[in-house]
Coordinates of C-alpha atoms in Angstrom, one line a residue:
Chain I
X1 CA 0.5 0.1 0.1
X2 CA 3.1 2.7 1.1
X3 CA 4.8 1.5 -2.0
X4 CA 1.3 2.4 -4.3
X5 CA 1.1 5.9 -2.5
X6 CA 4.8 6.8 -3.1
X7 CA 5.0 5.5 -6.9
X8 CA 1.5 7.7 -7.5
X9 CA 3.6 10.7 -5.5
X10 CA 6.3 10.2 -8.0
X11 CA 4.1 9.4 -11.5
X12 CA 2.8 13.0 -9.8
X13 CA 5.6 14.8 -9.1
X14 CA 7.0 14.0 -13.1
X15 CA 3.7 14.8 -14.7
X16 CA 4.0 18.1 -13.3
X17 CA 7.1 19.0 -13.6
X18 CA 6.8 18.1 -17.5
X19 CA 3.3 20.5 -17.9
X20 CA 5.1 22.8 -16.2
X21 CA 7.7 22.9 -19.0
X22 CA 6.4 22.5 -21.6
X23 CA 3.2 25.6 -20.7
X24 CA 6.8 27.6 -20.0
X25 CA 7.7 26.8 -23.9
X26 CA 4.2 27.1 -25.3
X27 CA 4.5 31.0 -23.7
X28 CA 7.7 31.7 -25.0
X29 CA 7.0 30.2 -28.8
X30 CA 3.6 32.9 -28.0
X31 CA 4.2 36.1 -29.4
X32 CA 5.1 39.1 -27.4
X33 CA 5.9 40.0 -24.2
X34 CA 4.4 41.6 -21.2
X35 CA 6.2 44.6 -22.9
X36 CA 5.6 44.8 -26.5
X37 CA 1.6 44.8 -25.4
X38 CA -0.2 48.3 -25.9
X39 CA 2.1 51.0 -23.8
X40 CA 4.4 51.5 -26.7
X41 CA 8.3 51.8 -24.7
X42 CA 11.8 52.6 -25.4
X43 CA 13.0 50.0 -27.1
X44 CA 16.0 50.2 -24.8
X45 CA 13.5 50.1 -21.5
X46 CA 11.6 46.9 -22.6
X47 CA 15.3 45.3 -23.4
X48 CA 16.2 46.4 -19.9
X49 CA 13.2 44.7 -18.4
X50 CA 13.1 41.9 -20.2
X51 CA 17.2 41.5 -19.0
X52 CA 15.3 42.5 -15.7
X53 CA 13.6 38.8 -16.1
X54 CA 15.9 36.4 -17.5
X55 CA 14.0 36.9 -21.3
X56 CA 17.4 37.6 -23.1
X57 CA 18.3 34.1 -22.4
X58 CA 18.3 31.3 -24.6
X59 CA 15.2 29.7 -24.0
X60 CA 15.8 26.6 -22.6
X61 CA 18.6 28.0 -19.9
X62 CA 15.4 30.9 -19.1
X63 CA 13.7 26.7 -18.2
X64 CA 16.6 25.6 -16.6
X65 CA 17.6 28.7 -14.2
X66 CA 13.0 28.3 -13.3
X67 CA 13.7 25.0 -12.0
X68 CA 16.5 25.8 -9.8
X69 CA 15.8 29.0 -8.2
X70 CA 12.5 27.3 -8.3
X71 CA 13.8 23.9 -6.2
X72 CA 17.4 26.0 -4.3
X73 CA 15.6 28.4 -3.2
X74 CA 12.6 27.8 -3.8
X75 CA 11.2 30.9 -5.5
X76 CA 9.0 31.2 -8.2
X77 CA 9.3 34.4 -10.4
X78 CA 7.6 37.5 -10.7
X79 CA 5.0 38.6 -11.9
X80 CA 5.8 41.0 -14.9
X81 CA 2.4 42.4 -15.4
X82 CA 1.9 43.3 -11.7
X83 CA 5.1 44.9 -12.0
X84 CA 8.0 42.8 -10.6
X85 CA 5.6 41.1 -7.3
X86 CA 6.9 37.8 -6.9
X87 CA 4.2 35.0 -8.4
X88 CA 4.0 32.9 -5.1
X89 CA 2.7 36.3 -2.8
X90 CA 0.1 36.6 -5.2
X91 CA -0.8 33.7 -4.9
X92 CA -0.6 33.3 -1.3
X93 CA -3.1 36.5 -0.9
X94 CA -5.5 34.7 -3.6
X95 CA -5.9 31.1 -2.7
X96 CA -6.8 31.5 1.3
X97 CA -9.8 33.6 -0.7
X98 CA -10.2 31.0 -3.2
X99 CA -9.8 28.1 -0.9
X100 CA -12.6 29.6 1.9
X101 CA -15.3 29.9 -1.2
X102 CA -14.4 26.1 -2.5
X103 CA -14.7 24.9 0.6
X104 CA -18.2 26.3 1.8
X105 CA -19.0 25.2 -2.0
X106 CA -18.5 22.0 -1.7
X107 CA -20.5 21.7 1.4
X108 CA -23.5 22.9 -0.4
X109 CA -23.5 20.4 -3.2
X110 CA -22.7 17.3 -1.1
X111 CA -25.2 18.8 1.3
X112 CA -28.3 19.1 -1.6
X113 CA -26.3 16.3 -4.1
X114 CA -26.3 13.4 -1.7
X115 CA -29.6 13.2 -0.1
X116 CA -31.4 14.0 -3.2
X117 CA -28.9 11.2 -5.1
X118 CA -30.0 8.8 -2.6
X119 CA -34.8 9.7 -2.8
X120 CA -33.5 9.5 -6.3
X121 CA -32.5 5.5 -6.1
X122 CA -34.8 5.1 -3.1
X123 CA -38.6 6.3 -5.2
X124 CA -36.8 5.0 -9.2
X125 CA -38.8 5.8 -11.7
X126 CA -41.2 7.3 -9.3
X127 CA -41.8 10.8 -8.8
X128 CA -39.1 11.9 -6.8
X129 CA -37.0 10.4 -8.3
X130 CA -37.7 12.2 -11.6
X131 CA -37.8 15.1 -9.5
X132 CA -34.4 15.4 -8.2
X133 CA -33.0 14.3 -11.5
X134 CA -34.8 17.2 -13.5
X135 CA -33.4 19.3 -10.5
X136 CA -29.7 18.0 -11.0
X137 CA -30.4 18.5 -14.7
X138 CA -30.9 21.9 -13.9
X139 CA -27.8 22.3 -12.4
X140 CA -25.9 21.0 -15.4
X141 CA -27.4 22.8 -17.9
X142 CA -27.9 26.1 -16.3
X143 CA -24.3 27.6 -16.1
X144 CA -23.4 29.4 -13.1
X145 CA -22.8 32.6 -15.7
X146 CA -26.9 32.8 -15.5
X147 CA -27.4 30.9 -11.9
X148 CA -25.3 34.9 -10.5
X149 CA -26.9 37.0 -11.9
X150 CA -30.7 35.3 -11.0
X151 CA -28.9 35.0 -7.5
X152 CA -28.7 38.3 -7.0
X153 CA -31.6 39.8 -8.3
X154 CA -33.4 38.0 -7.0
X155 CA -31.7 36.5 -3.5
X156 CA -29.6 38.7 -2.7
X157 CA -31.1 42.4 -3.5
X158 CA -34.5 41.9 -1.9
X159 CA -32.4 41.0 1.5
X160 CA -30.5 43.9 3.4
X161 CA -28.7 41.3 4.8
X162 CA -26.4 40.1 1.6
X163 CA -24.2 42.5 -1.1
X164 CA -25.6 41.6 -4.0
X165 CA -21.3 41.9 -5.0
X166 CA -18.2 42.5 -3.2
X167 CA -15.9 40.5 0.0
X168 CA -16.0 42.4 3.0
X169 CA -18.5 40.3 5.3
X170 CA -18.6 36.0 6.3
X171 CA -22.4 36.0 4.5
X172 CA -20.6 37.6 0.9
X173 CA -19.7 33.7 0.8
X174 CA -22.9 32.7 0.4
X175 CA -24.5 33.5 -3.4
X176 CA -21.2 32.9 -5.4
X177 CA -20.5 28.9 -2.9
X178 CA -23.8 28.0 -3.8
X179 CA -23.4 28.6 -7.6
X180 CA -20.5 27.1 -7.6
X181 CA -21.5 24.3 -5.8
X182 CA -25.3 23.8 -8.1
X183 CA -23.1 22.8 -10.5
X184 CA -21.7 20.0 -8.3
X185 CA -24.7 19.3 -7.3
X186 CA -25.3 18.0 -10.6
X187 CA -22.7 16.0 -10.2
X188 CA -22.7 14.2 -7.0
X189 CA -27.1 13.4 -7.4
X190 CA -25.6 11.9 -10.7
X191 CA -23.7 9.6 -8.9
X192 CA -24.5 8.5 -6.1
X193 CA -27.8 7.7 -7.5
X194 CA -26.3 4.7 -9.9
X195 CA -24.3 4.2 -7.0
X196 CA -27.2 3.4 -4.5
X197 CA -28.4 1.8 -7.8
X198 CA -25.7 -1.0 -7.9
X199 CA -26.4 -1.2 -4.4
X200 CA -29.5 -1.9 -3.7
X201 CA -29.9 -4.4 -6.2
X202 CA -27.0 -6.4 -4.7
X203 CA -27.4 -9.9 -2.6
X204 CA -27.2 -8.6 0.6
X205 CA -29.2 -5.7 1.0
X206 CA -31.7 -7.8 0.0
X207 CA -30.7 -10.2 2.9
X208 CA -30.4 -7.3 5.2
X209 CA -34.9 -7.1 4.2
X210 CA -36.1 -9.6 4.5
X211 CA -34.0 -9.7 7.8
X212 CA -36.3 -7.3 8.3
X213 CA -33.7 -4.4 9.6
X214 CA -34.6 -0.9 9.0
X215 CA -34.9 1.1 5.4
X216 CA -32.8 3.5 7.2
X217 CA -30.6 1.7 8.8
X218 CA -30.1 -0.4 5.8
X219 CA -28.6 2.9 4.2
X220 CA -26.1 4.2 5.8
X221 CA -24.6 1.1 7.9
X222 CA -24.9 -1.0 4.2
X223 CA -25.7 0.8 1.4
X224 CA -23.6 3.5 1.9
X225 CA -19.8 3.2 1.5
X226 CA -20.0 1.1 -0.8
X227 CA -22.3 3.3 -2.5
X228 CA -20.1 6.3 -2.4
X229 CA -17.6 5.6 -4.1
X230 CA -18.4 6.8 -7.6
X231 CA -18.9 10.0 -5.6
X232 CA -15.7 10.2 -4.2
X233 CA -14.0 9.5 -7.3
X234 CA -15.9 12.6 -8.5
X235 CA -15.4 15.3 -5.3
X236 CA -11.3 14.5 -5.3
X237 CA -10.2 16.5 -8.7
X238 CA -13.8 18.7 -8.2
X239 CA -12.2 19.5 -5.2
X240 CA -9.2 20.8 -6.7
X241 CA -10.5 23.1 -9.7
X242 CA -13.4 23.8 -7.1
X243 CA -10.4 25.3 -5.2
X244 CA -8.3 27.4 -6.9
X245 CA -11.4 30.0 -7.8
X246 CA -13.2 30.0 -10.7
X247 CA -13.5 32.8 -13.3
X248 CA -16.3 33.0 -14.0
X249 CA -18.4 33.5 -10.1
X250 CA -15.4 35.9 -9.2
X251 CA -16.6 37.8 -12.3
X252 CA -19.9 38.1 -11.0
X253 CA -19.9 38.8 -7.1
X254 CA -16.8 40.2 -7.0
X255 CA -14.8 37.8 -5.2
X256 CA -11.0 38.8 -5.1
X257 CA -10.2 34.8 -6.0
X258 CA -7.2 32.9 -7.6
X259 CA -9.7 32.5 -10.4
X260 CA -9.2 35.3 -11.9
X261 CA -5.8 35.1 -13.3
X262 CA -5.8 32.2 -14.6
X263 CA -7.2 34.5 -17.8
X264 CA -5.6 37.8 -16.4
X265 CA -2.2 35.9 -16.6
X266 CA -2.6 34.4 -19.7
X267 CA -4.0 37.1 -21.3
X268 CA -1.4 39.4 -20.6
X269 CA 1.5 36.3 -21.2
X270 CA 2.9 37.0 -18.2
X271 CA 4.9 34.0 -17.7
X272 CA 5.9 33.5 -14.2
X273 CA 2.4 33.5 -13.0
X274 CA 0.6 31.0 -16.1
X275 CA 3.8 28.7 -15.0
X276 CA 3.5 29.1 -11.7
X277 CA -0.2 28.0 -12.1
X278 CA 0.3 25.5 -13.6
X279 CA 3.1 24.2 -11.2
X280 CA 1.0 25.0 -7.9
X281 CA -2.8 23.6 -9.4
X282 CA -0.8 20.5 -10.9
X283 CA 0.2 19.3 -7.6
X284 CA -3.2 19.9 -5.6
X285 CA -4.7 18.0 -8.5
X286 CA -2.6 15.2 -7.7
X287 CA -2.7 15.6 -4.2
X288 CA -7.1 15.4 -5.2
X289 CA -6.2 12.1 -6.8
X290 CA -4.2 10.4 -4.3
X291 CA -6.7 11.1 -1.4
X292 CA -8.6 9.9 -3.1
X293 CA -7.5 6.3 -4.0
X294 CA -6.6 6.2 -0.4
X295 CA -10.3 6.8 0.7
X296 CA -11.1 4.5 -1.5
X297 CA -8.5 2.1 0.1
X298 CA -10.4 2.5 3.2
X299 CA -13.8 2.1 2.2
X300 CA -13.2 -1.1 -0.2
X301 CA -11.2 -3.0 2.0
X302 CA -10.6 -5.5 -1.8
X303 CA -8.1 -2.7 -2.8
X304 CA -5.6 -2.8 0.7
X305 CA -4.0 -4.8 -1.2
Chain P
X1 CA -38.8 -14.3 -37.3
X2 CA -36.3 -11.4 -38.9
X3 CA -33.6 -11.6 -36.8
X4 CA -33.2 -7.1 -35.4
X5 CA -29.5 -5.3 -35.5
X6 CA -28.6 -3.8 -32.7
X7 CA -29.4 0.1 -34.0
X8 CA -33.2 -1.0 -34.5
X9 CA -33.3 -2.8 -31.4
X10 CA -32.0 0.4 -29.6
X11 CA -34.0 2.5 -32.0
X12 CA -37.1 0.7 -30.5
X13 CA -35.9 1.4 -27.1
X14 CA -35.3 4.4 -27.6
X15 CA -38.6 5.3 -29.0
X16 CA -40.3 3.8 -25.9
X17 CA -37.7 6.8 -23.1
X18 CA -40.9 9.2 -23.8
X19 CA -38.0 11.9 -22.8
X20 CA -35.1 10.6 -24.7
X21 CA -37.6 11.0 -28.3
X22 CA -39.3 14.1 -26.8
X23 CA -35.1 15.8 -26.7
X24 CA -34.6 14.1 -30.1
X25 CA -37.9 16.3 -31.5
X26 CA -36.0 19.3 -29.2
X27 CA -33.0 19.0 -30.7
X28 CA -33.7 18.7 -34.0
X29 CA -36.5 21.7 -33.9
X30 CA -33.8 24.1 -32.2
X31 CA -30.9 23.1 -34.9
X32 CA -34.0 23.5 -37.9
X33 CA -34.3 26.9 -36.5
X34 CA -31.1 27.9 -36.5
X35 CA -29.8 26.5 -39.6
X36 CA -32.8 27.2 -41.6
X37 CA -35.4 28.6 -40.1
X38 CA -33.1 31.8 -39.0
X39 CA -32.3 32.3 -43.2
X40 CA -36.3 33.5 -43.3
X41 CA -37.1 35.9 -41.0
X42 CA -37.9 38.8 -41.9
X43 CA -34.9 41.4 -39.7
X44 CA -31.8 40.6 -39.8
X45 CA -29.5 40.0 -36.8
X46 CA -27.2 42.4 -37.5
X47 CA -29.8 45.1 -38.0
X48 CA -29.0 48.2 -36.0
X49 CA -32.0 51.2 -35.0
X50 CA -30.9 52.2 -32.2
X51 CA -34.1 53.7 -31.7
X52 CA -35.8 51.3 -31.9
X53 CA -34.4 49.2 -29.0
X54 CA -35.5 47.7 -25.9
X55 CA -38.4 46.5 -27.7
X56 CA -41.3 44.9 -25.4
X57 CA -42.5 41.4 -26.7
X58 CA -44.3 41.9 -29.9
X59 CA -43.7 45.0 -30.9
X60 CA -42.9 46.4 -34.5
X61 CA -43.3 42.7 -35.9
X62 CA -39.7 41.5 -33.4
X63 CA -41.6 38.3 -31.6
X64 CA -38.8 38.5 -28.2
X65 CA -38.1 42.3 -29.0
X66 CA -35.7 43.8 -29.3
X67 CA -31.5 44.4 -27.5
X68 CA -29.8 47.7 -27.1
X69 CA -28.9 48.7 -29.7
X70 CA -32.5 47.6 -31.4
X71 CA -31.6 44.6 -32.8
X72 CA -34.0 41.8 -33.1
X73 CA -32.9 39.6 -30.5
X74 CA -35.2 36.4 -32.1
X75 CA -32.7 36.3 -35.0
X76 CA -29.9 37.4 -33.0
X77 CA -30.4 34.2 -30.9
X78 CA -30.4 32.1 -33.8
X79 CA -27.6 34.1 -35.3
X80 CA -26.0 33.1 -32.2
X81 CA -27.5 29.7 -31.8
X82 CA -25.5 28.9 -35.2
X83 CA -22.2 30.2 -34.4
X84 CA -22.9 27.8 -31.2
X85 CA -23.9 24.9 -32.8
X86 CA -20.9 25.2 -34.9
X87 CA -17.7 24.7 -32.5
X88 CA -19.8 22.6 -30.9
X89 CA -20.5 20.2 -33.1
X90 CA -17.7 20.7 -35.4
X91 CA -15.3 20.8 -31.7
X92 CA -17.2 17.4 -31.4
X93 CA -16.8 15.7 -34.7
X94 CA -12.4 16.2 -33.6
X95 CA -13.0 15.1 -30.3
X96 CA -14.3 11.7 -32.1
X97 CA -11.8 10.8 -34.4
X98 CA -9.2 11.8 -32.3
X99 CA -10.9 10.2 -29.0
X100 CA -10.8 7.4 -31.3
X101 CA -8.2 6.7 -33.1
X102 CA -5.9 7.5 -30.2
X103 CA -8.2 5.1 -27.7
X104 CA -8.5 2.3 -29.8
X105 CA -4.6 2.5 -30.4
X106 CA -4.1 3.0 -27.0
X107 CA -6.3 -0.2 -25.5
X108 CA -5.7 -2.9 -28.6
X109 CA -2.4 -3.2 -27.9
X110 CA -2.1 -2.7 -24.7
X111 CA 0.5 -3.8 -22.6
X112 CA 3.2 -1.3 -22.1
X113 CA 2.5 1.3 -25.1
X114 CA -1.2 1.8 -23.0
X115 CA 0.4 2.9 -19.9
X116 CA 2.4 5.9 -21.4
X117 CA -0.3 6.4 -23.6
X118 CA -2.8 6.8 -20.4
X119 CA -0.9 8.6 -18.5
X120 CA -0.1 11.0 -21.6
X121 CA -4.0 11.7 -20.6
X122 CA -4.1 11.7 -17.3
X123 CA -1.5 14.7 -17.1
X124 CA -2.7 16.1 -20.4
X125 CA -6.3 16.6 -17.8
X126 CA -4.8 17.4 -14.8
X127 CA -3.9 21.0 -16.9
X128 CA -6.8 24.6 -15.9
X129 CA -8.3 24.2 -18.9
X130 CA -8.5 27.8 -19.2
X131 CA -4.7 28.0 -19.0
X132 CA -4.6 25.7 -21.3
X133 CA -7.4 27.3 -24.2
X134 CA -6.7 30.4 -24.3
X135 CA -3.0 29.8 -24.9
X136 CA -3.6 27.6 -27.5
X137 CA -6.2 29.5 -28.6
X138 CA -3.9 32.2 -29.0
X139 CA -1.0 30.0 -31.0
X140 CA -3.7 29.1 -33.0
X141 CA -5.3 32.3 -33.9
X142 CA -1.5 33.2 -34.9
X143 CA -1.2 30.3 -37.6
X144 CA -5.0 31.1 -38.8
X145 CA -4.2 35.1 -39.2
X146 CA -1.4 34.4 -41.0
X147 CA -3.7 31.6 -43.1
X148 CA -6.6 34.3 -43.7
X149 CA -3.9 37.3 -45.0
X150 CA -2.6 34.8 -47.5
X151 CA -5.9 33.7 -48.7
X152 CA -6.8 37.6 -48.8
X153 CA -4.6 38.8 -50.6
X154 CA -3.0 35.7 -53.2
X155 CA -6.8 34.0 -53.5
X156 CA -8.9 38.0 -53.6
X157 CA -11.2 35.6 -50.6
X158 CA -13.0 38.1 -49.1
X159 CA -12.3 39.2 -46.6
X160 CA -15.4 39.6 -44.0
X161 CA -15.8 36.1 -44.4
X162 CA -12.1 35.5 -43.7
X163 CA -11.7 37.4 -40.5
X164 CA -15.2 35.5 -39.1
X165 CA -14.0 32.2 -39.8
X166 CA -10.6 33.1 -38.2
X167 CA -12.4 33.8 -34.8
X168 CA -14.3 30.7 -34.6
X169 CA -11.2 28.3 -36.3
X170 CA -8.9 28.8 -33.8
X171 CA -11.6 28.4 -31.0
X172 CA -12.6 25.0 -32.2
X173 CA -8.7 23.6 -32.2
X174 CA -8.6 24.7 -28.6
X175 CA -12.2 23.7 -27.4
X176 CA -10.9 20.1 -28.9
X177 CA -7.6 20.1 -27.7
X178 CA -8.6 19.5 -24.5
X179 CA -11.8 17.7 -25.4
X180 CA -11.3 15.0 -26.4
X181 CA -9.0 13.5 -23.0
X182 CA -12.3 11.9 -21.9
X183 CA -13.1 10.3 -25.2
X184 CA -9.9 9.2 -25.9
X185 CA -9.9 7.4 -21.6
X186 CA -13.6 6.2 -22.8
X187 CA -11.8 4.4 -26.1
X188 CA -9.4 2.8 -24.2
X189 CA -10.6 0.7 -21.8
X190 CA -13.5 -0.2 -24.3
X191 CA -11.8 -1.2 -26.3
X192 CA -9.2 -2.6 -24.3
X193 CA -11.5 -4.7 -23.1
X194 CA -12.9 -6.2 -26.5
X195 CA -8.9 -6.6 -27.3
X196 CA -9.6 -10.1 -25.6
X197 CA -13.3 -11.5 -27.0
X198 CA -12.6 -14.5 -28.2
X199 CA -13.6 -13.0 -31.7
X200 CA -11.1 -10.6 -31.8
X201 CA -8.6 -14.3 -30.8
X202 CA -10.6 -15.4 -34.5
X203 CA -9.6 -12.9 -36.6
X204 CA -5.8 -12.8 -34.9
X205 CA -5.6 -16.4 -35.6
X206 CA -7.3 -16.5 -39.3
X207 CA -3.9 -14.4 -39.7
X208 CA -6.0 -10.6 -39.8
X209 CA -2.9 -8.9 -39.7
X210 CA -2.7 -5.3 -37.3
X211 CA -4.9 -2.7 -38.8
X212 CA -7.9 -4.7 -40.0
X213 CA -8.5 -6.3 -36.8
X214 CA -8.7 -2.8 -35.2
X215 CA -10.4 -0.8 -37.8
X216 CA -12.7 -3.6 -39.0
X217 CA -13.3 -5.8 -36.2
X218 CA -12.5 -3.2 -32.7
X219 CA -14.3 0.9 -33.8
X220 CA -16.9 -0.5 -35.4
X221 CA -17.9 -2.5 -31.6
X222 CA -17.2 0.9 -29.7
X223 CA -19.8 3.1 -32.2
X224 CA -22.4 2.3 -29.2
X225 CA -19.8 3.6 -26.7
X226 CA -18.5 6.5 -28.7
X227 CA -22.2 7.6 -29.5
X228 CA -23.3 8.0 -26.4
X229 CA -20.1 9.6 -25.5
X230 CA -20.5 12.5 -28.0
X231 CA -24.2 13.1 -27.9
X232 CA -22.9 14.2 -24.4
X233 CA -20.1 16.0 -25.0
X234 CA -21.8 18.1 -27.2
X235 CA -23.5 20.4 -24.2
X236 CA -20.6 20.2 -22.8
X237 CA -18.6 22.3 -25.7
X238 CA -21.8 24.3 -26.0
X239 CA -21.0 25.3 -22.4
X240 CA -17.9 25.6 -22.7
X241 CA -17.8 28.2 -25.9
X242 CA -20.7 29.7 -23.6
X243 CA -17.6 30.6 -20.8
X244 CA -15.0 31.9 -22.9
X245 CA -17.3 33.4 -25.0
X246 CA -19.0 35.4 -21.6
X247 CA -15.2 35.9 -20.6
X248 CA -14.4 37.5 -23.2
X249 CA -12.3 34.9 -24.7
X250 CA -14.6 33.1 -27.6
X251 CA -16.7 34.7 -30.5
X252 CA -16.0 38.7 -30.8
X253 CA -17.9 40.9 -32.7
X254 CA -19.8 41.2 -35.0
X255 CA -19.7 37.5 -34.6
X256 CA -23.0 36.3 -32.0
X257 CA -23.0 33.8 -29.7
X258 CA -25.6 32.3 -27.1
X259 CA -22.2 33.1 -24.3
X260 CA -22.6 37.0 -25.4
X261 CA -25.7 37.2 -26.2
X262 CA -26.3 35.9 -22.2
X263 CA -23.7 38.2 -21.4
X264 CA -24.8 41.4 -22.6
X265 CA -28.2 40.2 -20.9
X266 CA -27.0 39.8 -17.5
X267 CA -24.9 43.1 -17.6
X268 CA -29.1 44.9 -18.1
X269 CA -30.6 42.2 -16.3
X270 CA -32.3 44.8 -14.0
X271 CA -34.0 47.0 -16.3
X272 CA -34.0 44.6 -19.3
X273 CA -34.8 40.6 -17.9
X274 CA -36.0 39.5 -20.2
X275 CA -32.5 40.2 -22.6
X276 CA -31.2 37.7 -20.2
X277 CA -33.7 35.1 -20.4
X278 CA -34.5 34.3 -23.9
X279 CA -31.3 33.8 -24.2
X280 CA -30.7 31.8 -21.4
X281 CA -33.9 29.5 -21.8
X282 CA -32.9 28.0 -25.9
X283 CA -29.6 27.8 -24.4
X284 CA -29.9 25.7 -21.3
X285 CA -33.4 23.8 -22.9
X286 CA -30.9 23.0 -25.9
X287 CA -28.7 21.7 -23.1
X288 CA -31.2 19.7 -21.6
X289 CA -32.3 17.8 -24.6
X290 CA -28.3 17.0 -25.3
X291 CA -28.2 15.4 -21.7
X292 CA -31.5 13.9 -21.9
X293 CA -30.8 12.2 -25.0
X294 CA -27.3 11.4 -24.9
X295 CA -28.7 9.5 -21.8
X296 CA -31.8 8.2 -23.4
X297 CA -28.5 6.1 -25.7
X298 CA -27.2 5.2 -22.8
X299 CA -30.3 3.1 -22.0
X300 CA -31.2 2.3 -25.9
X301 CA -27.5 1.2 -26.4
X302 CA -26.4 -0.9 -23.8
X303 CA -29.1 -1.8 -21.4
X304 CA -26.9 -3.8 -19.3
X305 CA -26.3 0.0 -17.5
X306 CA -29.7 1.4 -17.4
X307 CA -30.4 -0.7 -14.6
X308 CA -33.6 -0.8 -14.5

């Protein structure tokens, strides 16, 4: 088991290393950099700026320097667009915001999605099933840029304690988290229903029912643990994705999170910020998938070989 | 008794599913409206008349009213739908081609080749979607611009037409560049299962070549899975396109798309809710249709997974 985990970590590191290097090269292959943008700068100034970020050296030397600084000094370089602010401090400022938002969104998503899925499976092909599956489908078909403005207009505006947008008070997390969590809830409900249906057909559930075990006890003690497997597999990567913020939700609700940088950095061709984000996201994805593997081993003893 | 093929069997099962048949009609009707009906509408989608802005529903022959520049909303919705659907359908086609070839080769060859090819897919899936799509779009835009310039200068193509497409094509390729990964993985699992079947072994012992077995015996048997997954890919690509257009990284004016209409509507939601409501409704109905159709196809083509 430890060997499997160790080899998984090693694989993740190799993948992240390759991805970051490839991104570094792709960004270099694009024409222009933040200094050759709209504002016309003096050629000498541009050259000096480029030199200060090492852009005058050959590409592969730059890549080597990036890895050397990162691995030896933990230095992720500086943002070119934000006038030399270190990438690590940009991530350090925005990640906690996205993290808070992400946690609340995931809690809401699971809190809405799991009961919906379980109820749907219990009442298969009856109206509670159809109702919850239509709600789940709405979560997939109504994009966040429709749900967000609707929540602002019909929930935040009539309620004085909710701000329409902003990130000042504790309750500001609610509406953006609901917008994000709605989509998650939809997938959770569908996966939970599928997992539950598969388990409820098993012989041991029929045995438990024949013995006269109460439905709630069957659900909680016998069915839930195996039925949750597909949901857990989905939640891992989803958690990593939600925690790193969503550009759309952050823009609509004015949340100073990480999502905005994913778009802004690429549009500005802010080399070090882009590769920093790819590095961070890749590691987070790897950790999430590792966590999924460990949780699945805990849920299903047969996987603990 | 006449025997029925897998496909006619599936067609009969699909017809029994009311939700799926309804979705099929809905999707068909939306495709018909966007690609055919749009050309016989009395209003041009780009006909701006500022004195006619914000007309309510049904006034002056504008069935759904007009937008902030006095353009007919219905015409814009259908015109935008044309581009949104075109992007999604073409990107899905690319996804199917690349995903089926990559996945079936990986699954059929198996062994170390398969695990390396699938690790590559896993690795690419660990990239943040927006970063890679925007990077790809930027990169491909550069090439398309050069090509478009050549077509206009050397071959005398209409520059408006080239401009229109030089915005759409990079978006299609950028979405497909990331989108084929899941398709590749699903096809690979399926192909690996098929490669172990007795009939494939029989074909091999008859002395058929690698490629013949792959394209005559494995790929045709993958088609059920591919069709199901392609139907579910279309709505997710419509959503990608809308998201990208919403954040200003997708379709650009003068082209319209559902994402742009929803964006315009969301900005005016307080005063003109209809401008958000109608495009969002059409958009969501389309996604509903494709998703329920995909679910119905899965139940029809793969009855074992239907679980009832």
